[in-house]
CSV table of C-alpha atoms in Angstrom, one decimal:
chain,number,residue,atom,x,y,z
A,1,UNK,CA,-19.1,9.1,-55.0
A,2,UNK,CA,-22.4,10.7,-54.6
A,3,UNK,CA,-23.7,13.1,-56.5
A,4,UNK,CA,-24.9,15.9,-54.7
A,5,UNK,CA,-27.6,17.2,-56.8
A,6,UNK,CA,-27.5,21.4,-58.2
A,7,UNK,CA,-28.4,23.7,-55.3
A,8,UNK,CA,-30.6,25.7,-57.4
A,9,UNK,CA,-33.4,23.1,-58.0
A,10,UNK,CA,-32.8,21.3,-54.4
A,11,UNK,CA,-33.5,24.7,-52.3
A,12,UNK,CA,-34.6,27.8,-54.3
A,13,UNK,CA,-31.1,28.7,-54.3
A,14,UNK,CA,-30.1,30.3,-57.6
A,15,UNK,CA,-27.3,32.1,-59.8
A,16,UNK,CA,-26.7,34.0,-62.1
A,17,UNK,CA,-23.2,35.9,-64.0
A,18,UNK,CA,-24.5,38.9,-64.5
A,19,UNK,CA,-23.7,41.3,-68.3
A,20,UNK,CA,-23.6,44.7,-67.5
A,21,UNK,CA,-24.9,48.2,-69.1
A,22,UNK,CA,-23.2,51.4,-69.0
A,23,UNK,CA,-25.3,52.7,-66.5
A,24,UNK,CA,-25.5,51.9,-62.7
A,25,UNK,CA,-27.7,48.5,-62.0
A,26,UNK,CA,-28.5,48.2,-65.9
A,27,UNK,CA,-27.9,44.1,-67.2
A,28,UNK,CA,-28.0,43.4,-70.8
A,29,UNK,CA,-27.8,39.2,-69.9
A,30,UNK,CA,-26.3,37.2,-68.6
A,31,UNK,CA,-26.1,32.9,-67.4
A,32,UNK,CA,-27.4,30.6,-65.4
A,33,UNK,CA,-24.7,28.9,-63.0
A,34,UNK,CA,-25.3,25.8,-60.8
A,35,UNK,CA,-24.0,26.3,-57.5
A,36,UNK,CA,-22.0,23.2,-56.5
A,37,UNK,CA,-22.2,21.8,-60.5
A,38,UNK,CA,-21.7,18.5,-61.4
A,39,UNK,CA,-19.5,18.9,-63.8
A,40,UNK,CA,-17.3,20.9,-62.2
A,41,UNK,CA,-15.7,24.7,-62.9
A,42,UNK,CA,-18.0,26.4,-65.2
A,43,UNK,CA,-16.7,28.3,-68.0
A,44,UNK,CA,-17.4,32.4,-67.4
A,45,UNK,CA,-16.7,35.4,-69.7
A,46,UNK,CA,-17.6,39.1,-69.5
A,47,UNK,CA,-16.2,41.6,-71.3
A,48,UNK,CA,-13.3,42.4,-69.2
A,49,UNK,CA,-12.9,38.7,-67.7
A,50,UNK,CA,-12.2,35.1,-69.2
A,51,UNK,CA,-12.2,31.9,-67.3
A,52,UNK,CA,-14.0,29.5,-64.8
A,53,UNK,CA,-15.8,30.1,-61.4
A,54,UNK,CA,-17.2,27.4,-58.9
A,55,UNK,CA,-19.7,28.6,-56.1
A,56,UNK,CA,-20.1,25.7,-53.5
A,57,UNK,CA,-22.3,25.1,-50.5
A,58,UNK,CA,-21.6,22.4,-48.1
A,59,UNK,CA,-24.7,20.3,-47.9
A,60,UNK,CA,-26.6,19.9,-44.5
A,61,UNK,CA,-26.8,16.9,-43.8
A,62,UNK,CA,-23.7,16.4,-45.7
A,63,UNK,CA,-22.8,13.3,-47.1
A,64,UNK,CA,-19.9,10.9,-46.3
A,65,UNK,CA,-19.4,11.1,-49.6
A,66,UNK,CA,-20.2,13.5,-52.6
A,67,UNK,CA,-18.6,15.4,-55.2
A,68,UNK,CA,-16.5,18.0,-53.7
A,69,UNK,CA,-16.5,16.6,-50.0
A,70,UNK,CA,-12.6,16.7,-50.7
A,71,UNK,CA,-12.8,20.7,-50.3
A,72,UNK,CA,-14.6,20.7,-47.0
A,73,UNK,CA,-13.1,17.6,-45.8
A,74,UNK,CA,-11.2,18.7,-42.3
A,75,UNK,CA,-12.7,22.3,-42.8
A,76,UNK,CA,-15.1,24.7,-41.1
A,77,UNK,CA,-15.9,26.3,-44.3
A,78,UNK,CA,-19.5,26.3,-45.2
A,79,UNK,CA,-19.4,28.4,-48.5
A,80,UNK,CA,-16.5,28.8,-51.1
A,81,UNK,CA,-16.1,31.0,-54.2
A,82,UNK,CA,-13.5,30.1,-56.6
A,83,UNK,CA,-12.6,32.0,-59.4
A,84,UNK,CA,-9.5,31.4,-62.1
A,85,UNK,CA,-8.8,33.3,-65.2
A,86,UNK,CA,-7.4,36.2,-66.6
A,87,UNK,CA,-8.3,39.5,-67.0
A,88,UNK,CA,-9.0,41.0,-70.4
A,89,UNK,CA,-8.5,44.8,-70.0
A,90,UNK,CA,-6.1,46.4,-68.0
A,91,UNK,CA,-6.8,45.7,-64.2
A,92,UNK,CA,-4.5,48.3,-62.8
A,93,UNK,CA,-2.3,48.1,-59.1
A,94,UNK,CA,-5.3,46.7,-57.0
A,95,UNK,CA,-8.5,44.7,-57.1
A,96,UNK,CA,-11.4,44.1,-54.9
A,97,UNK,CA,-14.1,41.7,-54.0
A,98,UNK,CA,-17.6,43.0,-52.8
A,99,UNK,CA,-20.6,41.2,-51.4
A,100,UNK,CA,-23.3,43.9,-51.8
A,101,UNK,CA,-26.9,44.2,-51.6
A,102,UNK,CA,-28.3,45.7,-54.8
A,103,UNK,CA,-31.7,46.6,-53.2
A,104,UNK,CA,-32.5,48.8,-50.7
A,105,UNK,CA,-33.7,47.3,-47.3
A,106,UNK,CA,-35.0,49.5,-44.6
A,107,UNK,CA,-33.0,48.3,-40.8
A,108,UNK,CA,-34.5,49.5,-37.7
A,109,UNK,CA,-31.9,50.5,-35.3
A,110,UNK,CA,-31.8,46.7,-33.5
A,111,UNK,CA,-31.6,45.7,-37.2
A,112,UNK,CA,-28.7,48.1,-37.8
A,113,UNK,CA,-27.2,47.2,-34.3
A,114,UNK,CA,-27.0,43.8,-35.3
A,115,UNK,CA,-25.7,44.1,-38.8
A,116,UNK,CA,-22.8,46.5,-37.5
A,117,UNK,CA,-21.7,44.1,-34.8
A,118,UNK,CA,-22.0,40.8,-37.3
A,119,UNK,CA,-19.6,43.3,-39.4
A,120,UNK,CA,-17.4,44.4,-36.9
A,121,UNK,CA,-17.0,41.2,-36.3
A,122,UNK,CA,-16.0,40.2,-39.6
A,123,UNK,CA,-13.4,43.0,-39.8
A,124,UNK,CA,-11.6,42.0,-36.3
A,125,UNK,CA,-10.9,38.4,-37.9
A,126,UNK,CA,-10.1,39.6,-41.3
A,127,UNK,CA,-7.2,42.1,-39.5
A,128,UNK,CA,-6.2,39.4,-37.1
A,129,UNK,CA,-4.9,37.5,-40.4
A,130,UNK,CA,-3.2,40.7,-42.3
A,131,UNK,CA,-6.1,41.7,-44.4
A,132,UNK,CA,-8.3,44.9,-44.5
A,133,UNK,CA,-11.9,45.5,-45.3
A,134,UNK,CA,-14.3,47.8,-46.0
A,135,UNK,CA,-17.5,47.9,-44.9
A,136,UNK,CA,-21.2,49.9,-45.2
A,137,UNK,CA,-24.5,49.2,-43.5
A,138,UNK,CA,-26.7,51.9,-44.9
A,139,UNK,CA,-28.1,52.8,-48.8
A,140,UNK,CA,-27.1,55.7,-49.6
A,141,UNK,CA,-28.6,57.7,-52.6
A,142,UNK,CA,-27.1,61.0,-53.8
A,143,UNK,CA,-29.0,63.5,-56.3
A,144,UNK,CA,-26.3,62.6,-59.2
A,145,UNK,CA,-27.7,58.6,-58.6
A,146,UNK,CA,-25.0,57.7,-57.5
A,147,UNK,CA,-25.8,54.4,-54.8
A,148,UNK,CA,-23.6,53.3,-51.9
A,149,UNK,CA,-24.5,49.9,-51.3
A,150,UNK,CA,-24.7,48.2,-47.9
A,151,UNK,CA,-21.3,46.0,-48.9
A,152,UNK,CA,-18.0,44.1,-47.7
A,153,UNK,CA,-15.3,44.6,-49.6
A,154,UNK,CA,-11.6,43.2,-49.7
A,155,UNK,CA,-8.9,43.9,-51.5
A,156,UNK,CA,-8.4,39.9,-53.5
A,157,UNK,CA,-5.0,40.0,-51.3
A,158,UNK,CA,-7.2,40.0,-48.1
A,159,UNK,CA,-9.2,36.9,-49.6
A,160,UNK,CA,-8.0,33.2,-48.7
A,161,UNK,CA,-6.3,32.3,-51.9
A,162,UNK,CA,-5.0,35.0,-54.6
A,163,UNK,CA,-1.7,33.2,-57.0
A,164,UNK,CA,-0.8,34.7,-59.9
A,165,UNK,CA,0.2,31.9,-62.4
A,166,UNK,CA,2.5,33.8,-65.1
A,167,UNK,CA,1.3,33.3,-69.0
A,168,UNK,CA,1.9,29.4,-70.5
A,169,UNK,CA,2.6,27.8,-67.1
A,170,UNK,CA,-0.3,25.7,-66.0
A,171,UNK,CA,-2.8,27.5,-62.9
A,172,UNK,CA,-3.5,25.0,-60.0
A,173,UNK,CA,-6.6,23.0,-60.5
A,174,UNK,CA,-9.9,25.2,-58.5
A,175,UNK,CA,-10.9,21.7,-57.9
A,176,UNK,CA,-7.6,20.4,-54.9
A,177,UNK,CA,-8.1,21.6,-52.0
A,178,UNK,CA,-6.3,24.6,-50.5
A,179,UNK,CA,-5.0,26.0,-47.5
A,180,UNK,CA,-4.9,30.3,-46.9
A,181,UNK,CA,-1.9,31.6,-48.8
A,182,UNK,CA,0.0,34.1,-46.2
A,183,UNK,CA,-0.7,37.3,-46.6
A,184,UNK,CA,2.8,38.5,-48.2
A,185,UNK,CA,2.9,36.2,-50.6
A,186,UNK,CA,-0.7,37.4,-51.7
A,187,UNK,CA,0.8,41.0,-51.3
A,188,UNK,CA,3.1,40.2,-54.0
A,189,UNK,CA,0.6,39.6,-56.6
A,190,UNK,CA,1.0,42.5,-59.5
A,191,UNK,CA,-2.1,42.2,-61.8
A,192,UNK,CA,-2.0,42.5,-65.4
A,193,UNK,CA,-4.0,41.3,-68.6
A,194,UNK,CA,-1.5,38.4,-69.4
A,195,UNK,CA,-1.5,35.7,-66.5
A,196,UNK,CA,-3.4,33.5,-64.9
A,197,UNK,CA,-5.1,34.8,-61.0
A,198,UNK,CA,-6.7,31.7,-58.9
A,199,UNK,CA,-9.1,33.3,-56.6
A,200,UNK,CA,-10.5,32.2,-53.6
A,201,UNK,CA,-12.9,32.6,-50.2
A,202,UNK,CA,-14.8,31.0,-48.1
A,203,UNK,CA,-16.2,31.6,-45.1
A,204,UNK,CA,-17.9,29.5,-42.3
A,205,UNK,CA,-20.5,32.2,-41.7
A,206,UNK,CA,-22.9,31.9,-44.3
A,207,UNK,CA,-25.2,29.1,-45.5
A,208,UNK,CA,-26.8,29.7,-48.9
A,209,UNK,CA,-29.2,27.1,-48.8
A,210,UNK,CA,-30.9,28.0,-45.6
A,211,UNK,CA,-30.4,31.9,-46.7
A,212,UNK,CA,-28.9,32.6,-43.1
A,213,UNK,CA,-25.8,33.7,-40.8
A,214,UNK,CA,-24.8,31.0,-38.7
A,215,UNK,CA,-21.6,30.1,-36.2
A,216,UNK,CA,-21.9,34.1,-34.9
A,217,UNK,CA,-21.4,34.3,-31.3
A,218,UNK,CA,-24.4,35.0,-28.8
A,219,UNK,CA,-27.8,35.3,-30.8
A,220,UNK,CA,-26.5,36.7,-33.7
A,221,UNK,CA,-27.7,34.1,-35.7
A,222,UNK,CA,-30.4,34.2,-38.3
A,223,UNK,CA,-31.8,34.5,-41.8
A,224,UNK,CA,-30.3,37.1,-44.1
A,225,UNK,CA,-33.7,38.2,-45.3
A,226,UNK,CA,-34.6,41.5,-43.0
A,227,UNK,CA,-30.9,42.3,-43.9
A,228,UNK,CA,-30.2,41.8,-47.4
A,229,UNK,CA,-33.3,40.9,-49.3
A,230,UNK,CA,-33.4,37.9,-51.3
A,231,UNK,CA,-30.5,39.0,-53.3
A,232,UNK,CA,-26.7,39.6,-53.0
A,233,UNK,CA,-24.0,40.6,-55.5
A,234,UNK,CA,-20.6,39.2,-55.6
A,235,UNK,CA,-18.2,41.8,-58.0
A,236,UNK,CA,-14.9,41.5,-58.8
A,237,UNK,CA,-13.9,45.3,-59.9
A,238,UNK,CA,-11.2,47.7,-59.7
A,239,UNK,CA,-11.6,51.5,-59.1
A,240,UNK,CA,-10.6,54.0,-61.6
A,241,UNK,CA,-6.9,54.7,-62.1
A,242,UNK,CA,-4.7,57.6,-62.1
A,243,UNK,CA,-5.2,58.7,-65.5
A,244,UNK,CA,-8.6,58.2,-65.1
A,245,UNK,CA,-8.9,60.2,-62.5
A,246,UNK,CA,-7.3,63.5,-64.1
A,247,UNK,CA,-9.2,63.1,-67.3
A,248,UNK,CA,-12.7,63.2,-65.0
A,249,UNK,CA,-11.0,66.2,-63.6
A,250,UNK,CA,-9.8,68.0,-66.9
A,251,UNK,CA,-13.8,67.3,-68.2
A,252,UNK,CA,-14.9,69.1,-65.3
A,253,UNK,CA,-16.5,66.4,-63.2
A,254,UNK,CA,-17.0,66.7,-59.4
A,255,UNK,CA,-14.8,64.3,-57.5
A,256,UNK,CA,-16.8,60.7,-56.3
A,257,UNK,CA,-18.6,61.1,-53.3
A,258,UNK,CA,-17.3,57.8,-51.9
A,259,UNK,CA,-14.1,55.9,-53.8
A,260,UNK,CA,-16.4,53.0,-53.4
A,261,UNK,CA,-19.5,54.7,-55.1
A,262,UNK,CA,-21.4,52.4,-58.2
A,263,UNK,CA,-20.4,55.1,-60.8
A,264,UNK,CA,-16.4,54.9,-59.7
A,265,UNK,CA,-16.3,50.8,-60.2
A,266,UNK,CA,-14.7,48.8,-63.6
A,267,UNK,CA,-16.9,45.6,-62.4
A,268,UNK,CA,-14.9,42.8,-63.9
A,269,UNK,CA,-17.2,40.0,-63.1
A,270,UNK,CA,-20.8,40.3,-60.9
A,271,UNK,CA,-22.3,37.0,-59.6
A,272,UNK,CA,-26.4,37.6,-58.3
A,273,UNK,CA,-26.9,35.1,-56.1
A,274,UNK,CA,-30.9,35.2,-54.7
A,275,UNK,CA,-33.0,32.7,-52.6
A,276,UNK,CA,-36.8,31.9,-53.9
A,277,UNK,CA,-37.9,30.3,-50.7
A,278,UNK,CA,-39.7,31.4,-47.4
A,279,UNK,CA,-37.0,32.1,-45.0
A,280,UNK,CA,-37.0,31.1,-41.2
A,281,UNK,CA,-37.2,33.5,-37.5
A,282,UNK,CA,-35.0,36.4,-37.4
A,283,UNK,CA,-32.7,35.4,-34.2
A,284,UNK,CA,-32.6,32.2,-33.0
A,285,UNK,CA,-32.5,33.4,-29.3
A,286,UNK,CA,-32.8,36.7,-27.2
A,287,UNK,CA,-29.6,38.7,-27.9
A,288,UNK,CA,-28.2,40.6,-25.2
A,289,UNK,CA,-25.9,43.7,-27.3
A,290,UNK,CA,-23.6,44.4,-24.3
A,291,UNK,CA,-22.6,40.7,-24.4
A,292,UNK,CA,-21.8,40.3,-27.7
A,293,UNK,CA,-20.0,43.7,-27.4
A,294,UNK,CA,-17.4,42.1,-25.2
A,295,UNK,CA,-17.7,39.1,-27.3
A,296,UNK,CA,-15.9,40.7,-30.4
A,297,UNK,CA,-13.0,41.4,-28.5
A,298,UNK,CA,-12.6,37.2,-28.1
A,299,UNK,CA,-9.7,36.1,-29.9
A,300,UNK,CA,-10.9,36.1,-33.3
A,301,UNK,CA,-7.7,33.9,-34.7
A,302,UNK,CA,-8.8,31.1,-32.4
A,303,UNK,CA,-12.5,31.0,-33.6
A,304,UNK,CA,-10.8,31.0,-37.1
A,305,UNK,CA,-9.3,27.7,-36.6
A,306,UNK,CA,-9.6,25.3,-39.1
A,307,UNK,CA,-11.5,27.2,-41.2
């Protein structure tokens, strides 16, 4: 097979798993990753998380054949984040994905206009399949420094793949290809700090290597740039727990001013993913808002298919 060489020296594409400080945006290290690695799953531990993560781009042009051409085979997916391991501290009743920006970027309102339509849109297909999500457009800054990022943010049961593999059975390989588990099965999932979770999503919305939004109807289209800097942050994190809660309330502390704040997250595992190169126009055509309005009310499960 070919050999697709490492993203990050064929584009200016680069990543990195972030170590964490106690306070909000601090990093005490962290490691490069490749993004679609030779040598398959890289080997990842944080403090609160232990096991292996691939992040893949499908190449443009792609080739007939190359080293994980199996995964995309068939497929409209154009990015995929796969993650398998197990948690080391307690993770609680739920878990989320984000994909946040960790700098703040000034929109103008056509700016803003089109990052909560490209959004919007997002949500309608993520509920046409069962899941939810949560998302924020502005930075918002509060005199306590706390930071609301612009994010998305799932639940891991609204991601394509979430299996729970119970301790000393054997995980499915992050390497075969999969299909989207349905959502009750996903439901099902109870976390704990014993088994084995295989993580997974992809979308066919984003390409990395060109550091744009592609496949969005009417215009919409266009580097990620004016939206998102140069830099996102993919987290895997919980939010605090019960007991949690009514110890910050028995020291006195004023309730979070968002449940999705920086200071209320236990980030189990943070990917920075950034872009070094010049990025192209803005919108790849005139976009007409009215239009692509009445185009988010399209059925979204049949622009889904065979994603």
């Amino acid at each position: 097979k070919t050999l697709v060489p490492s993203a990050n020296m064929a584009s200016g594409l680069q990543a990195r798993l972030v170590y964490e400080g106690q306070e909000i945006g601090e990093e005490t290290g962290g490691m490069d990753l490749e993004v679609n690695p030779l040598t398959g799953p890289i080997p990842v531990e944080t403090e609160d998380f232990v096991g292996r993560l691939l992040l893949l781009q499908r190449p443009d042009p792609e080739p007939e054949e190359w080293t994980y051409k199996e995964l995309f085979r068939g497929k409209l997916r154009n990015v995929q984040f796969r993650l398998q391991g197990r948690f080391k501290t307690e993770p609680g009743k739920e878990m989320f994905m984000s994909i946040q920006a960790p700098r703040e970027v000034l929109l103008d309102s056509i700016r803003k206009k089109a990052a909560s339509l490209s959004l919007n849109f997002i949500n309608k297909m993520v509920q046409r399949t069962g899941g939810e999500l949560n998302y924020n457009v502005d930075w918002k800054k509060f005199p306590d420094s706390d930071i609301l990022q612009p994010h998305l943010t799932m639940p891991l049961c609204s991601l394509d793949v979430l299996i729970q593999t119970p301790h000393g059975e054997e995980p499915p390989s992050l390497t075969t290809p999969m299909e989207r588990v349905p959502q009750a099965v996903k439901k099902a999932v109870s976390f704990n700090s014993t088994d084995t979770y295989t993580i997974m999503w992809w979308s066919k919305y984003v390409d990395l290597f060109r550091w744009r939004r592609i496949n969005f109807p009417l215009g919409l289209n266009g580097t990620l740039e004016p939206y998102l800097g140069r830099e996102v942050h993919v987290c895997i994190f919980r939010l605090p727990l019960e007991d949690e809660l009514k110890a910050m309330e028995a020291d006195g502390l004023p309730p979070p001013n968002d449940p999705l704040y920086e200071s209320q997250k236990l980030t189990y595992l943070r990917l920075k993913v950034s872009h070094s190169a010049l990025t192209e126009e803005e919108f790849e055509e005139c976009v007409d808002w009215d239009e692509v309005e009445e185009d988010l009310d399209w059925d979204a499960s049949a622009r889904e298919k065979g994603a």
